[in-house]
CSV table of C-alpha atoms in Angstrom, one decimal:
chain,number,residue,atom,x,y,z
A,1,MET,CA,-15.8,3.7,-10.2
A,2,THR,CA,-13.4,4.6,-7.4
A,3,ALA,CA,-12.3,1.7,-5.3
A,4,LEU,CA,-12.5,2.2,-1.5
A,5,GLY,CA,-10.3,0.7,1.2
A,6,ALA,CA,-9.2,1.2,4.8
A,7,VAL,CA,-6.0,0.6,6.7
A,8,PHE,CA,-5.3,-1.8,9.5
A,9,ARG,CA,-2.6,0.2,11.3
A,10,PRO,CA,0.2,-1.8,12.8
A,11,GLN,CA,0.0,0.2,16.0
A,12,LEU,CA,-2.7,-2.3,16.8
A,13,PRO,CA,-1.5,-5.7,18.1
A,14,PRO,CA,-1.4,-8.5,15.6
A,15,GLU,CA,-4.1,-10.5,17.4
A,16,ARG,CA,-6.6,-7.7,16.7
A,17,LEU,CA,-6.3,-8.3,12.9
A,18,ARG,CA,-8.7,-11.1,12.6
A,19,SER,CA,-11.7,-9.2,14.0
A,20,VAL,CA,-11.0,-6.2,11.7
A,21,VAL,CA,-10.6,-8.5,8.6
A,22,GLU,CA,-13.8,-10.3,9.4
A,23,ALA,CA,-15.7,-7.0,9.9
A,24,ALA,CA,-14.3,-5.6,6.6
A,25,ASP,CA,-15.1,-8.8,4.7
A,26,SER,CA,-18.7,-9.1,6.0
A,27,ALA,CA,-19.4,-5.4,5.5
A,28,GLY,CA,-18.3,-5.7,1.8
A,29,LEU,CA,-15.3,-3.4,2.0
A,30,GLU,CA,-13.3,-3.7,-1.2
A,31,GLN,CA,-9.7,-3.4,0.1
A,32,LEU,CA,-7.9,-3.7,3.4
A,33,TRP,CA,-4.4,-2.2,3.5
A,34,LEU,CA,-1.5,-3.2,5.8
A,35,TRP,CA,1.8,-1.6,6.5
A,36,GLU,CA,5.3,-3.0,7.2
A,37,ASP,CA,6.4,-0.2,9.6
A,38,CYS,CA,9.5,-0.9,11.7
A,39,PHE,CA,9.4,-2.5,14.2
A,40,LEU,CA,5.7,-3.4,14.4
A,41,GLU,CA,4.3,-6.1,12.1
A,42,SER,CA,5.3,-8.1,9.0
A,43,GLY,CA,3.5,-7.0,5.9
A,44,ILE,CA,3.6,-10.5,4.3
A,45,ALA,CA,2.6,-12.4,7.4
A,46,THR,CA,-0.3,-10.2,8.1
A,47,ALA,CA,-1.4,-10.2,4.4
A,48,ALA,CA,-1.4,-14.0,4.2
A,49,THR,CA,-3.5,-14.3,7.4
A,50,ALA,CA,-5.9,-11.5,6.3
A,51,LEU,CA,-6.4,-13.2,3.0
A,52,ALA,CA,-7.0,-16.6,4.7
A,53,TRP,CA,-9.5,-15.1,7.1
A,54,SER,CA,-11.6,-13.4,4.3
A,55,SER,CA,-13.4,-14.6,1.2
A,56,ARG,CA,-13.6,-11.6,-1.1
A,57,LEU,CA,-11.5,-8.8,0.5
A,58,LYS,CA,-8.6,-7.6,-1.5
A,59,VAL,CA,-5.5,-7.1,0.7
A,60,GLY,CA,-2.8,-4.5,-0.1
A,61,VAL,CA,0.6,-4.2,1.5
A,62,GLY,CA,1.9,-0.6,1.3
A,63,LEU,CA,4.8,-0.6,1.6
A,64,LEU,CA,7.4,-3.3,1.8
A,65,PRO,CA,10.7,-1.4,2.5
A,66,VAL,CA,13.1,-2.7,-0.2
A,67,PRO,CA,16.3,-2.4,1.8
A,68,LEU,CA,15.0,-5.0,4.3
A,69,ARG,CA,14.0,-7.6,1.7
A,70,ASN,CA,16.1,-9.5,-0.9
A,71,VAL,CA,14.3,-9.1,-4.2
A,72,ALA,CA,14.2,-12.8,-4.9
A,73,LEU,CA,12.5,-13.4,-1.5
A,74,ALA,CA,10.0,-10.6,-2.1
A,75,ALA,CA,9.2,-12.2,-5.5
A,76,MET,CA,8.8,-15.7,-3.9
A,77,GLU,CA,6.4,-14.3,-1.2
A,78,THR,CA,4.4,-12.2,-3.6
A,79,ALA,CA,4.0,-15.0,-6.2
A,80,THR,CA,2.9,-17.4,-3.5
A,81,LEU,CA,0.2,-15.1,-2.3
A,82,HIS,CA,-1.0,-14.5,-5.8
A,83,ARG,CA,-1.3,-18.2,-6.5
A,84,LEU,CA,-3.0,-18.9,-3.2
A,85,PHE,CA,-5.4,-16.0,-3.5
A,86,PRO,CA,-5.8,-15.0,-7.2
A,87,ASP,CA,-6.8,-11.4,-7.9
A,88,ARG,CA,-6.9,-10.5,-4.2
A,89,VAL,CA,-3.3,-9.3,-3.6
A,90,ILE,CA,-1.8,-5.8,-4.1
A,91,ILE,CA,1.9,-5.4,-3.3
A,92,GLY,CA,3.6,-2.0,-3.0
A,93,VAL,CA,7.3,-1.3,-2.3
A,94,GLY,CA,9.2,1.7,-1.3
A,95,HIS,CA,12.4,3.2,0.3
A,96,GLY,CA,11.4,2.6,3.9
A,97,VAL,CA,12.0,5.2,6.5
A,98,GLN,CA,15.7,6.0,6.3
A,99,ASP,CA,16.2,6.2,10.1
A,100,TRP,CA,14.7,2.8,10.5
A,101,MET,CA,16.8,1.4,7.7
A,102,GLY,CA,19.9,2.8,9.4
A,103,GLN,CA,18.9,1.1,12.7
A,104,VAL,CA,19.2,-2.3,11.0
A,105,GLY,CA,22.3,-1.6,8.9
A,106,ALA,CA,20.3,-1.6,5.7
A,107,ARG,CA,20.4,2.1,4.8
A,108,ALA,CA,21.3,2.6,1.1
A,109,GLU,CA,23.6,5.3,-0.2
A,110,SER,CA,21.3,5.9,-3.1
A,111,PRO,CA,17.7,4.8,-2.2
A,112,LEU,CA,16.5,5.9,-5.6
A,113,ARG,CA,18.9,3.7,-7.4
A,114,LEU,CA,18.0,0.8,-5.1
A,115,LEU,CA,14.3,1.2,-5.8
A,116,ARG,CA,14.8,1.4,-9.6
A,117,GLU,CA,17.0,-1.8,-9.7
A,118,TYR,CA,14.5,-3.5,-7.3
A,119,LEU,CA,11.4,-2.7,-9.3
A,120,PHE,CA,12.8,-3.8,-12.6
A,121,ALA,CA,14.0,-7.1,-11.1
A,122,LEU,CA,10.9,-7.8,-9.1
A,123,ARG,CA,8.5,-7.2,-12.0
A,124,ALA,CA,10.6,-9.4,-14.3
A,125,LEU,CA,10.6,-12.2,-11.8
A,126,LEU,CA,6.8,-12.0,-11.3
A,127,ARG,CA,6.4,-12.2,-15.1
A,128,GLY,CA,8.1,-15.5,-15.0
A,129,GLU,CA,11.4,-14.4,-16.6
A,130,ARG,CA,14.8,-15.7,-15.8
A,131,VAL,CA,16.7,-12.7,-14.5
A,132,THR,CA,20.4,-12.0,-14.5
A,133,VAL,CA,21.4,-8.6,-13.3
A,134,SER,CA,24.5,-7.0,-11.7
A,135,GLY,CA,23.5,-3.7,-10.2
A,136,LYS,CA,24.9,-1.8,-7.4
A,137,TYR,CA,22.3,-3.2,-5.0
A,138,VAL,CA,20.5,-6.0,-6.8
A,139,GLN,CA,22.4,-9.0,-8.0
A,140,LEU,CA,20.7,-12.0,-9.6
A,141,ASP,CA,22.4,-14.8,-11.5
A,142,GLY,CA,19.9,-16.8,-13.6
A,143,VAL,CA,17.1,-16.5,-11.1
A,144,ALA,CA,13.6,-17.6,-12.1
A,145,LEU,CA,10.6,-18.5,-10.0
A,146,ASP,CA,9.4,-22.1,-10.2
A,147,TRP,CA,5.9,-21.0,-9.3
A,148,PRO,CA,5.4,-17.5,-10.8
A,149,PRO,CA,1.9,-16.0,-10.7
A,150,THR,CA,-0.6,-17.4,-13.2
A,151,SER,CA,-2.0,-14.0,-14.0
A,152,PRO,CA,-0.5,-10.5,-14.0
A,153,ALA,CA,0.9,-9.4,-10.6
A,154,PRO,CA,1.2,-5.6,-10.7
A,155,VAL,CA,3.8,-4.0,-8.4
A,156,LEU,CA,3.1,-0.6,-7.0
A,157,ALA,CA,5.6,1.8,-5.5
A,158,GLY,CA,5.3,4.7,-3.1
A,159,GLY,CA,7.2,7.7,-2.2
A,160,VAL,CA,7.1,11.4,-1.3
A,161,GLY,CA,9.8,13.3,-3.2
A,162,PRO,CA,9.4,14.3,-6.8
A,163,LYS,CA,12.3,12.1,-8.0
A,164,THR,CA,10.7,9.0,-6.4
A,165,ILE,CA,7.2,9.9,-7.7
A,166,LYS,CA,8.7,10.2,-11.2
A,167,LEU,CA,10.4,6.9,-10.8
A,168,THR,CA,7.2,5.2,-10.0
A,169,GLY,CA,5.9,6.3,-13.4
A,170,GLU,CA,9.0,4.8,-15.0
A,171,ALA,CA,9.4,1.5,-13.2
A,172,ALA,CA,6.2,0.5,-11.4
A,173,ASP,CA,2.7,-0.5,-12.4
A,174,GLY,CA,1.1,2.0,-10.0
A,175,THR,CA,1.8,4.6,-7.4
A,176,ILE,CA,0.8,4.8,-3.8
A,177,ILE,CA,0.4,8.4,-2.5
A,178,ASP,CA,0.6,9.1,1.2
A,179,SER,CA,-2.0,10.9,3.3
A,180,VAL,CA,-0.1,14.2,3.5
A,181,THR,CA,-1.0,14.8,-0.2
A,182,SER,CA,-3.9,17.1,-1.0
A,183,PRO,CA,-5.9,16.8,-4.3
A,184,ASP,CA,-3.7,19.6,-5.7
A,185,GLY,CA,-0.6,17.7,-4.6
A,186,LEU,CA,-2.0,14.6,-6.3
A,187,ARG,CA,-2.4,16.5,-9.5
A,188,ALA,CA,1.2,17.6,-9.4
A,189,ALA,CA,2.2,14.0,-8.6
A,190,MET,CA,0.2,12.8,-11.7
A,191,GLU,CA,2.3,15.1,-13.9
A,192,LEU,CA,5.5,13.7,-12.5
A,193,ILE,CA,4.2,10.1,-13.0
A,194,ALA,CA,3.4,11.0,-16.6
A,195,GLU,CA,6.9,12.5,-17.1
A,196,GLY,CA,8.3,9.2,-15.9
A,197,GLY,CA,6.4,7.3,-18.5
A,198,GLY,CA,3.4,6.2,-16.6
A,199,SER,CA,0.7,4.8,-18.9
A,200,PRO,CA,-3.0,5.9,-18.8
A,201,ASP,CA,-3.8,2.7,-16.8
A,202,HIS,CA,-1.1,3.4,-14.2
A,203,GLU,CA,-2.9,2.6,-10.9
A,204,ILE,CA,-3.1,5.5,-8.4
A,205,VAL,CA,-3.8,4.6,-4.8
A,206,ALA,CA,-4.2,7.6,-2.4
A,207,TYR,CA,-4.4,7.4,1.4
A,208,LEU,CA,-6.8,9.8,3.2
A,209,LEU,CA,-6.3,10.4,6.9
A,210,THR,CA,-9.8,10.0,8.3
A,211,ALA,CA,-11.6,10.4,11.6
A,212,THR,CA,-15.3,10.0,12.4
A,213,GLY,CA,-17.5,9.7,15.4
A,214,GLU,CA,-17.1,11.3,18.8
A,215,GLY,CA,-13.9,13.4,19.1
A,216,ALA,CA,-13.1,13.0,15.4
A,217,GLN,CA,-11.7,16.5,14.9
A,218,GLU,CA,-9.5,16.3,18.0
A,219,ARG,CA,-8.1,13.0,16.9
A,220,LEU,CA,-7.4,14.3,13.5
A,221,ASP,CA,-5.8,17.5,14.8
A,222,ALA,CA,-3.5,15.4,17.1
A,223,GLU,CA,-2.1,13.6,14.1
A,224,PHE,CA,-2.7,16.0,11.2
A,225,LYS,CA,0.4,16.4,9.0
A,226,GLY,CA,-1.3,17.3,5.7
A,227,HIS,CA,-4.5,16.4,4.0
A,228,GLY,CA,-7.3,14.8,6.1
A,229,VAL,CA,-11.0,14.8,6.9
A,230,ALA,CA,-13.0,14.6,10.1
A,231,GLY,CA,-16.8,14.2,10.0
A,232,ASP,CA,-19.6,12.0,9.0
A,233,ALA,CA,-20.0,9.8,5.9
A,234,HIS,CA,-20.9,12.7,3.7
A,235,ALA,CA,-17.8,14.7,4.7
A,236,VAL,CA,-15.6,11.7,4.1
A,237,ALA,CA,-17.2,10.8,0.8
A,238,ALA,CA,-16.7,14.4,-0.4
A,239,ALA,CA,-13.0,14.2,0.4
A,240,VAL,CA,-12.7,10.8,-1.4
A,241,GLU,CA,-14.4,12.3,-4.5
A,242,ALA,CA,-12.0,15.2,-4.5
A,243,LEU,CA,-9.0,12.8,-4.6
A,244,ALA,CA,-10.8,10.7,-7.3
A,245,GLU,CA,-11.3,13.8,-9.4
A,246,ALA,CA,-7.6,14.6,-9.0
A,247,GLY,CA,-6.7,11.2,-10.4
A,248,ALA,CA,-6.9,8.5,-7.7
A,249,HIS,CA,-8.3,5.1,-8.8
A,250,THR,CA,-8.4,3.9,-5.2
A,251,VAL,CA,-8.8,5.9,-2.0
A,252,VAL,CA,-7.8,4.2,1.2
A,253,LEU,CA,-9.2,5.6,4.5
A,254,GLN,CA,-6.4,5.8,7.0
A,255,PRO,CA,-7.7,5.9,10.6
A,256,THR,CA,-5.8,7.9,13.2
A,257,ALA,CA,-3.4,5.9,15.4
A,258,SER,CA,-5.9,6.6,18.3
A,259,GLU,CA,-8.9,5.3,16.4
A,260,PRO,CA,-11.0,3.8,19.3
A,261,ASP,CA,-12.9,1.2,17.2
A,262,PRO,CA,-11.1,-0.1,14.1
A,263,GLU,CA,-13.9,-2.7,13.4
A,264,ALA,CA,-16.5,0.0,13.4
A,265,PHE,CA,-14.2,2.1,11.2
A,266,VAL,CA,-14.0,-0.5,8.4
A,267,ARG,CA,-17.8,-1.0,8.6
A,268,PHE,CA,-18.3,2.8,8.4
A,269,ALA,CA,-16.1,2.8,5.2
A,270,ALA,CA,-18.0,0.0,3.6
A,271,GLU,CA,-21.6,0.7,4.7
A,272,GLN,CA,-21.8,4.4,5.0
A,273,VAL,CA,-19.1,6.0,2.8
A,274,ARG,CA,-19.1,3.5,-0.1
A,275,PRO,CA,-22.7,4.1,-1.2
A,276,LEU,CA,-21.9,7.9,-1.5
A,277,VAL,CA,-18.8,7.4,-3.7
A,278,GLY,CA,-19.2,7.1,-7.4
């Protein structure tokens, strides 16, 4: 069965998060996803509070920009969340927007090499291994977590370019595909992931830009940069099914930045779209 989620976009103020989390949790939404976009809201801080304010909701962070975060710190934070909220945490990492990385003096000469080094180190740390590595970007000297996760803690990675997508198949447990990608684009990405060595159980999470209710098409058109859907639950469910047929295990409905009622949006996903999705 395809898992269904929704995004709490960081264009909303942090104090709005609790009401969206509680609406999602009470409606039975499976996943709520958070972003660490510069310079809006922290992915880890919002994830921790969202997990604490809910009882069954899975919370995903997609993505943590790796140039901003030392890999040992990312491992510590991820492991802590996994131990506090077992089986409810999904962490994704990625390059970060290069202009933003440049603004904070963290832009890497080779984002691809940084991500590869980071993924191998982060996954090893979360497996409880003692890691020594001397890469161009990641340096660790006998580092091991005192409190590693007690169960597997998959690490997903996201990206747009073909080299990055192929790398996610090589070095991550799953791939996050952004909302500009159509079902045909997802099929092409699946081929790249397989070329990189992605296994049959490699998790695929696909965002779907979604608008519903009054003015839905106008809101979608104002933000549309690729694949998206505007309409009622049946229209949205059909778009979700198309991505699932192309290979997505999880589809995350991404509201427009101008979504007027984010609490209603997550209830719409859980109560109206979910029953229509296989």
